[in-house]
PDB file of C-alpha atoms in Angstrom:
ATOM      1  CA  MET A1409     159.513 104.588  87.176  1.00 48.00           C
ATOM      2  CA  SER A1410     157.435 107.331  88.765  1.00 54.00           C
ATOM      3  CA  GLY A1411     153.744 106.481  89.103  1.00 60.00           C
ATOM      4  CA  THR A1412     154.252 102.768  88.374  1.00 75.00           C
ATOM      5  CA  HIS A1413     153.408 100.195  91.032  1.00 82.00           C
ATOM      6  CA  ILE A1414     156.042  97.596  91.867  1.00 86.00           C
ATOM      7  CA  THR A1415     154.949  93.990  91.363  1.00 91.00           C
ATOM      8  CA  ASP A1416     155.748  90.876  93.380  1.00 91.00           C
ATOM      9  CA  ARG A1417     157.771  89.570  90.446  1.00 93.00           C
ATOM     10  CA  GLN A1418     159.992  92.656  90.494  1.00 93.00           C
ATOM     11  CA  VAL A1419     160.566  92.246  94.218  1.00 92.00           C
ATOM     12  CA  HIS A1420     161.539  88.586  93.807  1.00 93.00           C
ATOM     13  CA  LEU A1421     163.853  89.492  90.927  1.00 94.00           C
ATOM     14  CA  TYR A1422     165.453  92.299  92.914  1.00 93.00           C
ATOM     15  CA  MET A1423     166.056  90.087  95.948  1.00 93.00           C
ATOM     16  CA  THR A1424     167.595  87.393  93.726  1.00 93.00           C
ATOM     17  CA  LYS A1425     169.913  89.821  91.916  1.00 93.00           C
ATOM     18  CA  ARG A1426     170.841  91.535  95.169  1.00 92.00           C
ATOM     19  CA  LYS A1427     172.679  88.411  96.295  1.00 92.00           C
ATOM     20  CA  ASP A1428     175.330  88.818  93.588  1.00 93.00           C
ATOM     21  CA  HIS A1429     175.141  92.522  92.676  1.00 94.00           C
ATOM     22  CA  THR A1430     175.153  95.920  94.262  1.00 94.00           C
ATOM     23  CA  GLN A1431     171.882  97.564  95.159  1.00 93.00           C
ATOM     24  CA  GLU A1432     172.106  99.904  92.159  1.00 94.00           C
ATOM     25  CA  VAL A1433     172.663  97.039  89.686  1.00 94.00           C
ATOM     26  CA  ALA A1434     169.992  94.809  91.232  1.00 93.00           C
ATOM     27  CA  ALA A1435     167.481  97.666  91.149  1.00 92.00           C
ATOM     28  CA  ALA A1436     168.229  98.357  87.480  1.00 94.00           C
ATOM     29  CA  LYS A1437     167.805  94.682  86.564  1.00 93.00           C
ATOM     30  CA  ALA A1438     164.470  94.578  88.409  1.00 92.00           C
ATOM     31  CA  GLY A1439     163.236  97.753  86.709  1.00 91.00           C
ATOM     32  CA  MET A1440     162.977  99.971  89.772  1.00 91.00           C
ATOM     33  CA  SER A1441     164.757 103.002  91.161  1.00 92.00           C
ATOM     34  CA  VAL A1442     167.394 102.788  93.883  1.00 92.00           C
ATOM     35  CA  ARG A1443     165.084 104.664  96.232  1.00 92.00           C
ATOM     36  CA  THR A1444     162.361 102.070  95.676  1.00 92.00           C
ATOM     37  CA  ALA A1445     164.923  99.297  96.140  1.00 91.00           C
ATOM     38  CA  ARG A1446     165.815 100.659  99.567  1.00 93.00           C
ATOM     39  CA  ARG A1447     162.145 100.682 100.521  1.00 91.00           C
ATOM     40  CA  VAL A1448     161.704  97.115  99.235  1.00 90.00           C
ATOM     41  CA  SER A1449     164.688  95.942 101.274  1.00 90.00           C
ATOM     42  CA  LYS A1450     163.098  97.282 104.461  1.00 89.00           C
ATOM     43  CA  ALA A1451     159.552  96.081 103.699  1.00 87.00           C
ATOM     44  CA  ALA A1452     158.274  93.008 105.507  1.00 82.00           C
ATOM     45  CA  THR A1453     155.562  92.161 102.953  1.00 85.00           C
ATOM     46  CA  LEU A1454     155.144  91.863  99.203  1.00 88.00           C
ATOM     47  CA  PRO A1455     153.298  94.613  97.283  1.00 85.00           C
ATOM     48  CA  SER A1456     150.262  92.355  96.776  1.00 84.00           C
ATOM     49  CA  GLN A1457     149.997  91.800 100.534  1.00 83.00           C
ATOM     50  CA  LYS A1458     149.618  95.459 101.382  1.00 79.00           C
ATOM     51  CA  PRO A1459     146.044  96.542 102.270  1.00 75.00           C
ATOM     52  CA  GLU A1460     144.340  98.766  99.718  1.00 74.00           C
ATOM     53  CA  ARG A1461     144.163 102.423 100.637  1.00 68.00           C
ATOM     54  CA  GLU A1462     140.597 103.562 101.291  1.00 68.00           C
ATOM     55  CA  TRP A1463     141.322 107.081 102.438  1.00 65.00           C
ATOM     56  CA  ARG A1464     142.095 110.290 100.596  1.00 66.00           C
ATOM     57  CA  THR A1465     145.639 111.569 100.518  1.00 69.00           C
ATOM     58  CA  ARG A1466     144.355 115.118 100.027  1.00 77.00           C
ATOM     59  CA  ALA A1467     141.101 117.023 100.285  1.00 84.00           C
ATOM     60  CA  ASN A1468     138.615 116.882  97.418  1.00 88.00           C
ATOM     61  CA  PRO A1469     139.033 120.234  95.586  1.00 90.00           C
ATOM     62  CA  PHE A1470     135.474 120.034  94.198  1.00 92.00           C
ATOM     63  CA  ALA A1471     133.727 119.239  97.490  1.00 90.00           C
ATOM     64  CA  GLU A1472     132.221 122.722  97.936  1.00 91.00           C
ATOM     65  CA  VAL A1473     130.799 122.984  94.407  1.00 93.00           C
ATOM     66  CA  TRP A1474     129.993 119.344  93.652  1.00 94.00           C
ATOM     67  CA  ASP A1475     126.420 119.095  94.965  1.00 93.00           C
ATOM     68  CA  SER A1476     125.476 122.718  94.359  1.00 93.00           C
ATOM     69  CA  GLU A1477     126.911 123.318  90.873  1.00 93.00           C
ATOM     70  CA  ILE A1478     128.314 120.231  89.158  1.00 93.00           C
ATOM     71  CA  VAL A1479     125.669 117.596  89.934  1.00 93.00           C
ATOM     72  CA  PRO A1480     122.716 119.794  88.797  1.00 93.00           C
ATOM     73  CA  LEU A1481     124.452 120.320  85.450  1.00 93.00           C
ATOM     74  CA  LEU A1482     125.121 116.590  85.090  1.00 93.00           C
ATOM     75  CA  ARG A1483     121.525 115.705  85.911  1.00 91.00           C
ATOM     76  CA  CYS A1484     120.331 118.150  83.268  1.00 91.00           C
ATOM     77  CA  SER A1485     122.862 116.994  80.641  1.00 90.00           C
ATOM     78  CA  PRO A1486     124.522 113.694  81.657  1.00 88.00           C
ATOM     79  CA  LYS A1487     126.777 113.709  78.569  1.00 88.00           C
ATOM     80  CA  LEU A1488     128.587 116.912  79.536  1.00 91.00           C
ATOM     81  CA  LYS A1489     132.352 116.489  79.375  1.00 93.00           C
ATOM     82  CA  ALA A1490     134.686 117.293  82.234  1.00 93.00           C
ATOM     83  CA  ILE A1491     136.453 120.031  80.276  1.00 94.00           C
ATOM     84  CA  THR A1492     133.109 121.800  79.710  1.00 94.00           C
ATOM     85  CA  LEU A1493     132.260 121.709  83.406  1.00 94.00           C
ATOM     86  CA  LEU A1494     135.769 122.820  84.312  1.00 94.00           C
ATOM     87  CA  ARG A1495     135.485 125.849  82.017  1.00 94.00           C
ATOM     88  CA  GLN A1496     132.165 126.714  83.665  1.00 93.00           C
ATOM     89  CA  LEU A1497     133.754 126.540  87.106  1.00 93.00           C
ATOM     90  CA  GLN A1498     136.669 128.676  85.951  1.00 93.00           C
ATOM     91  CA  GLU A1499     134.282 131.379  84.775  1.00 93.00           C
ATOM     92  CA  VAL A1500     132.372 131.434  88.056  1.00 92.00           C
ATOM     93  CA  HIS A1501     135.343 130.863  90.374  1.00 92.00           C
ATOM     94  CA  ALA A1502     138.330 132.653  88.901  1.00 86.00           C
ATOM     95  CA  ASP A1503     141.782 131.195  89.655  1.00 86.00           C
ATOM     96  CA  ARG A1504     140.327 128.447  91.845  1.00 91.00           C
ATOM     97  CA  PHE A1505     140.163 125.501  89.457  1.00 92.00           C
ATOM     98  CA  PRO A1506     143.229 125.317  87.164  1.00 93.00           C
ATOM     99  CA  ASP A1507     143.427 123.042  84.122  1.00 93.00           C
ATOM    100  CA  SER A1508     145.582 120.621  86.128  1.00 92.00           C
ATOM    101  CA  MET A1509     142.408 119.522  87.965  1.00 92.00           C
ATOM    102  CA  ARG A1510     140.810 118.169  84.813  1.00 94.00           C
ATOM    103  CA  ARG A1511     141.799 114.530  85.435  1.00 93.00           C
ATOM    104  CA  THR A1512     140.517 114.722  89.009  1.00 92.00           C
ATOM    105  CA  LEU A1513     137.188 116.066  87.783  1.00 94.00           C
ATOM    106  CA  GLU A1514     136.975 113.330  85.135  1.00 95.00           C
ATOM    107  CA  ARG A1515     137.387 110.657  87.812  1.00 92.00           C
ATOM    108  CA  HIS A1516     134.666 112.206  89.963  1.00 93.00           C
ATOM    109  CA  ILE A1517     132.297 112.446  86.993  1.00 94.00           C
ATOM    110  CA  GLY A1518     133.013 108.834  86.035  1.00 92.00           C
ATOM    111  CA  GLN A1519     132.168 107.671  89.553  1.00 91.00           C
ATOM    112  CA  TRP A1520     128.966 109.734  89.561  1.00 92.00           C
ATOM    113  CA  ARG A1521     127.817 108.291  86.232  1.00 90.00           C
ATOM    114  CA  ALA A1522     128.489 104.756  87.442  1.00 89.00           C
ATOM    115  CA  LEU A1523     126.590 105.200  90.711  1.00 89.00           C
ATOM    116  CA  GLU A1524     123.945 107.835  90.032  1.00 88.00           C
ATOM    117  CA  GLY A1525     123.935 108.516  86.299  1.00 85.00           C
ATOM    118  CA  PRO A1526     121.235 107.381  83.857  1.00 83.00           C
ATOM    119  CA  SER A1527     121.109 103.659  83.177  1.00 80.00           C
ATOM    120  CA  LYS A1528     122.408 102.390  79.850  1.00 74.00           C
ATOM    121  CA  GLU A1529     120.656  99.925  77.590  1.00 71.00           C
ATOM    122  CA  VAL A1530     122.534  96.644  77.479  1.00 70.00           C
ATOM    123  CA  PHE A1531     123.312  95.076  74.096  1.00 69.00           C
ATOM    124  CA  PHE A1532     124.516  91.495  73.906  1.00 68.00           C
ATOM    125  CA  PRO A1533     126.844  90.502  71.057  1.00 70.00           C
ATOM    126  CA  GLN A1534     125.178  88.512  68.297  1.00 72.00           C
ATOM    127  CA  THR A1535     126.941  85.437  66.988  1.00 79.00           C
ATOM    128  CA  TYR A1536     125.866  83.507  63.909  1.00 82.00           C
ATOM    129  CA  GLN A1537     126.378  79.975  62.653  1.00 87.00           C
ATOM    130  CA  PRO A1538     126.671  78.940  58.975  1.00 90.00           C
ATOM    131  CA  GLY A1539     123.359  78.137  57.329  1.00 87.00           C
ATOM    132  CA  VAL A1540     121.228  78.996  60.360  1.00 90.00           C
ATOM    133  CA  ARG A1541     119.642  82.413  59.806  1.00 91.00           C
ATOM    134  CA  GLY A1542     118.392  84.390  56.826  1.00 92.00           C
ATOM    135  CA  LEU A1543     116.750  87.813  57.175  1.00 90.00           C
ATOM    136  CA  SER A1544     114.193  89.651  55.045  1.00 89.00           C
ATOM    137  CA  ASP A1545     113.036  93.247  55.002  1.00 87.00           C
ATOM    138  CA  PHE A1546     111.406  95.831  52.748  1.00 86.00           C
ATOM    139  CA  THR A1547     113.003  99.268  52.322  1.00 85.00           C
ATOM    140  CA  HIS A1548     111.239 102.369  50.990  1.00 84.00           C
ATOM    141  CA  MET A1549     113.275 103.988  48.201  1.00 83.00           C
ATOM    142  CA  GLU A1550     111.477 107.317  47.688  1.00 81.00           C
ATOM    143  CA  GLU A1551     114.421 109.327  49.004  1.00 81.00           C
ATOM    144  CA  LEU A1552     116.521 108.224  46.018  1.00 83.00           C
ATOM    145  CA  GLY A1553     114.266 110.196  43.692  1.00 84.00           C
ATOM    146  CA  VAL A1554     114.129 107.546  40.938  1.00 84.00           C
ATOM    147  CA  THR A1555     112.113 108.666  37.904  1.00 85.00           C
ATOM    148  CA  ILE A1556     110.951 106.962  34.704  1.00 87.00           C
ATOM    149  CA  ALA A1557     110.274 109.299  31.774  1.00 88.00           C
ATOM    150  CA  GLY A1558     110.253 112.154  34.264  1.00 86.00           C
ATOM    151  CA  VAL A1559     107.665 110.512  36.511  1.00 87.00           C
ATOM    152  CA  ALA A1560     108.594 109.559  40.071  1.00 86.00           C
ATOM    153  CA  PHE A1561     108.882 105.798  40.480  1.00 85.00           C
ATOM    154  CA  GLY A1562     107.541 104.878  43.904  1.00 83.00           C
ATOM    155  CA  HIS A1563     108.849 101.450  44.798  1.00 86.00           C
ATOM    156  CA  LEU A1564     110.218  99.244  47.536  1.00 86.00           C
ATOM    157  CA  LEU A1565     113.354  97.145  47.685  1.00 89.00           C
ATOM    158  CA  TYR A1566     113.088  93.609  48.992  1.00 90.00           C
ATOM    159  CA  HIS A1567     116.334  92.729  50.760  1.00 91.00           C
ATOM    160  CA  PHE A1568     117.520  89.298  51.919  1.00 93.00           C
ATOM    161  CA  VAL A1569     120.801  88.494  53.665  1.00 92.00           C
ATOM    162  CA  LEU A1570     122.417  85.387  55.142  1.00 92.00           C
ATOM    163  CA  ALA A1571     123.601  86.337  58.625  1.00 88.00           C
ATOM    164  CA  PHE A1572     126.839  84.347  58.714  1.00 89.00           C
ATOM    165  CA  SER A1573     128.272  84.845  55.214  1.00 89.00           C
ATOM    166  CA  ARG A1574     126.691  88.289  54.529  1.00 90.00           C
ATOM    167  CA  TRP A1575     125.465  86.985  51.157  1.00 92.00           C
ATOM    168  CA  GLU A1576     122.778  89.381  49.913  1.00 93.00           C
ATOM    169  CA  TYR A1577     119.961  89.514  47.411  1.00 93.00           C
ATOM    170  CA  ALA A1578     117.757  92.465  46.464  1.00 92.00           C
ATOM    171  CA  SER A1579     114.870  92.947  44.069  1.00 91.00           C
ATOM    172  CA  VAL A1580     112.634  95.874  43.131  1.00 90.00           C
ATOM    173  CA  VAL A1581     109.006  95.719  44.276  1.00 88.00           C
ATOM    174  CA  ASP A1582     106.598  97.837  42.244  1.00 84.00           C
ATOM    175  CA  GLY A1583     103.955  98.369  44.892  1.00 76.00           C
ATOM    176  CA  GLY A1584     103.574  97.932  48.617  1.00 76.00           C
ATOM    177  CA  GLU A1585     104.395  95.113  50.988  1.00 79.00           C
ATOM    178  CA  SER A1586     102.385  92.031  50.176  1.00 81.00           C
ATOM    179  CA  PHE A1587     102.593  88.297  50.552  1.00 83.00           C
ATOM    180  CA  GLN A1588     103.217  87.962  46.818  1.00 86.00           C
ATOM    181  CA  ALA A1589     106.189  90.360  47.000  1.00 87.00           C
ATOM    182  CA  LEU A1590     107.593  88.589  50.046  1.00 88.00           C
ATOM    183  CA  ALA A1591     107.138  85.115  48.594  1.00 90.00           C
ATOM    184  CA  ALA A1592     108.626  86.037  45.207  1.00 91.00           C
ATOM    185  CA  GLY A1593     111.606  87.838  46.720  1.00 91.00           C
ATOM    186  CA  LEU A1594     112.329  85.123  49.269  1.00 92.00           C
ATOM    187  CA  GLN A1595     112.073  82.270  46.764  1.00 93.00           C
ATOM    188  CA  ASN A1596     114.293  84.042  44.226  1.00 93.00           C
ATOM    189  CA  ALA A1597     116.859  84.732  46.950  1.00 93.00           C
ATOM    190  CA  LEU A1598     116.896  81.099  48.081  1.00 93.00           C
ATOM    191  CA  TRP A1599     117.298  79.774  44.551  1.00 93.00           C
ATOM    192  CA  GLN A1600     120.134  82.187  43.818  1.00 92.00           C
ATOM    193  CA  ALA A1601     121.809  81.306  47.116  1.00 91.00           C
ATOM    194  CA  GLY A1602     121.552  77.642  46.256  1.00 90.00           C
ATOM    195  CA  GLY A1603     120.006  76.579  49.545  1.00 90.00           C
ATOM    196  CA  CYS A1604     117.876  77.456  52.557  1.00 92.00           C
ATOM    197  CA  PRO A1605     118.829  78.537  56.067  1.00 93.00           C
ATOM    198  CA  SER A1606     117.066  76.810  58.933  1.00 92.00           C
ATOM    199  CA  GLU A1607     115.555  80.084  60.213  1.00 92.00           C
ATOM    200  CA  HIS A1608     113.935  83.034  58.437  1.00 91.00           C
ATOM    201  CA  ARG A1609     113.775  86.263  60.448  1.00 88.00           C
ATOM    202  CA  SER A1610     111.736  89.330  59.584  1.00 83.00           C
ATOM    203  CA  ASP A1611     111.077  92.772  61.020  1.00 73.00           C
ATOM    204  CA  SER A1612     107.345  92.289  61.745  1.00 62.00           C
ATOM    205  CA  LEU A1613     106.543  92.260  58.029  1.00 57.00           C
ATOM    206  CA  SER A1614     102.960  93.296  57.449  1.00 54.00           C
ATOM    207  CA  ALA A1615     102.719  90.766  54.634  1.00 47.00           C
ATOM    208  CA  ALA A1616     103.435  87.929  57.023  1.00 45.00           C
ATOM    209  CA  PHE A1617     102.203  89.042  60.412  1.00 48.00           C
ATOM    210  CA  LYS A1618      99.766  91.954  60.602  1.00 49.00           C
ATOM    211  CA  ASN A1619      97.543  92.417  57.568  1.00 47.00           C
ATOM    212  CA  LEU A1620      94.430  93.790  59.239  1.00 55.00           C
ATOM    213  CA  GLN A1621      91.927  92.366  56.751  1.00 57.00           C
ATOM    214  CA  GLU A1622      93.460  89.039  55.863  1.00 58.00           C
ATOM    215  CA  LYS A1623      95.779  88.459  58.786  1.00 64.00           C
ATOM    216  CA  GLU A1624      94.797  84.864  59.339  1.00 68.00           C
ATOM    217  CA  ASP A1625      94.994  83.987  55.640  1.00 67.00           C
ATOM    218  CA  PHE A1626      98.377  85.672  55.206  1.00 71.00           C
ATOM    219  CA  THR A1627      99.772  84.021  58.316  1.00 78.00           C
ATOM    220  CA  VAL A1628      98.703  80.593  57.076  1.00 83.00           C
ATOM    221  CA  ARG A1629     100.206  81.196  53.632  1.00 85.00           C
ATOM    222  CA  TYR A1630     103.447  82.461  55.143  1.00 85.00           C
ATOM    223  CA  ALA A1631     103.648  79.433  57.434  1.00 87.00           C
ATOM    224  CA  ALA A1632     103.064  77.148  54.446  1.00 90.00           C
ATOM    225  CA  LEU A1633     105.849  78.892  52.523  1.00 90.00           C
ATOM    226  CA  LEU A1634     108.288  78.381  55.387  1.00 91.00           C
ATOM    227  CA  GLU A1635     107.232  74.766  55.790  1.00 91.00           C
ATOM    228  CA  HIS A1636     107.777  74.143  52.080  1.00 92.00           C
ATOM    229  CA  TYR A1637     111.398  75.290  52.376  1.00 91.00           C
ATOM    230  CA  GLY A1638     111.958  73.713  55.778  1.00 92.00           C
ATOM    231  CA  MET A1639     112.523  76.999  57.623  1.00 93.00           C
ATOM    232  CA  GLU A1640     111.385  78.268  61.007  1.00 91.00           C
ATOM    233  CA  GLY A1641     109.927  81.779  61.105  1.00 88.00           C
ATOM    234  CA  THR A1642     111.022  84.333  63.734  1.00 85.00           C
ATOM    235  CA  ARG A1643     110.711  88.101  64.024  1.00 78.00           C
ATOM    236  CA  ASN A1644     112.101  91.047  65.968  1.00 70.00           C
ATOM    237  CA  ASN A1645     110.299  92.754  68.794  1.00 62.00           C
ATOM    238  CA  ARG A1646     108.386  95.701  67.410  1.00 58.00           C
ATOM    239  CA  GLY A1647     110.365  98.949  67.463  1.00 53.00           C
ATOM    240  CA  LEU A1648     113.698  97.281  68.280  1.00 54.00           C
ATOM    241  CA  GLY A1649     115.497  97.447  64.956  1.00 52.00           C
ATOM    242  CA  HIS A1650     118.904  96.812  66.545  1.00 52.00           C
ATOM    243  CA  GLU A1651     117.853  93.180  67.052  1.00 53.00           C
ATOM    244  CA  TYR A1652     118.437  92.722  63.333  1.00 53.00           C
ATOM    245  CA  GLY A1653     122.172  93.102  63.907  1.00 53.00           C
ATOM    246  CA  VAL A1654     123.779  91.940  60.674  1.00 55.00           C
ATOM    247  CA  LYS A1655     120.776  93.051  58.619  1.00 46.00           C
ATOM    248  CA  ASN A1656     121.220  96.691  59.541  1.00 51.00           C
ATOM    249  CA  MET A1657     124.962  96.485  58.973  1.00 42.00           C
ATOM    250  CA  SER A1658     124.484  95.020  55.529  1.00 48.00           C
ATOM    251  CA  ARG A1659     122.533  97.967  54.156  1.00 46.00           C
ATOM    252  CA  CYS A1660     124.976  99.605  51.792  1.00 41.00           C
ATOM    253  CA  PRO A1661     124.876 100.954  48.213  1.00 40.00           C
ATOM    254  CA  SER A1662     126.837  98.019  46.831  1.00 38.00           C
ATOM    255  CA  MET A1663     125.756  94.472  47.592  1.00 39.00           C
ATOM    256  CA  THR A1664     128.599  92.039  47.095  1.00 38.00           C
ATOM    257  CA  PRO A1665     127.460  88.402  47.194  1.00 37.00           C
ATOM    258  CA  VAL A1666     129.468  85.985  49.305  1.00 37.00           C
ATOM    259  CA  LEU A1667     129.239  82.246  48.759  1.00 36.00           C
ATOM    260  CA  PRO A1668     126.923  80.749  51.426  1.00 38.00           C
ATOM    261  CA  THR A1669     127.994  77.665  53.342  1.00 37.00           C
ATOM    262  CA  ARG A1670     126.248  74.615  54.792  1.00 39.00           C
ATOM    263  CA  LEU A1671     122.835  75.219  53.298  1.00 44.00           C
ATOM    264  CA  SER A1672     120.198  72.640  52.459  1.00 47.00           C
ATOM    265  CA  ARG A1673     118.838  72.575  48.931  1.00 49.00           C
ATOM    266  CA  PRO A1674     115.413  74.263  48.500  1.00 52.00           C
TER     267      PRO A1674
END
């Protein structure tokens, strides 16, 4: 097949079939053309033993415009697609860069991004074990426009989720973030879940970590709450919400509880 590299296995199969069949039949059984079979018969090495080609078979068609026109555009907007750059070249250089060069340009752009393009932030996959991690957060609900008797109801939503099972609990908080709201929401969630995870993770909750006036008191009370339920407290790095992982994925209009597994009784 045109454009397909022949493997060592195909060569071995062809040579085996060639002992009992004609070249045409042996080539067909090995999945190669007769022309390729003739070349294989004359070759002294297997395909895997051939040195890799490190030279160009033809001149780079974008060599004259690469540094002067293409690279400046990529540095300005690294996400530009090859088809966009090709259209730009076609406008400036009429009849010089046909659409058939698109794949070649895509390969050059891919190599440039890998070697000289902007660095990408690395995200490691998050894996969870049953009964290990529970997560808490407060969400502002003003954008929903909830009203009571025509008056806007400013409130928060306390949200708790078990990372492994995706079991969720939510409760309305009439007021701001506070230790009382956190403690009440967390305890209700644990009792409804029927157990406690070994770790409780939060998104730098002000109620637990950074109350400017009563920081020390709140931290002590939060630590006592975790100790009472046998949990270890952890938190995300500030400003890195993606560290929540499952917590961000679980935010949806409908919260369907899933039975938690391997939890200790509160």
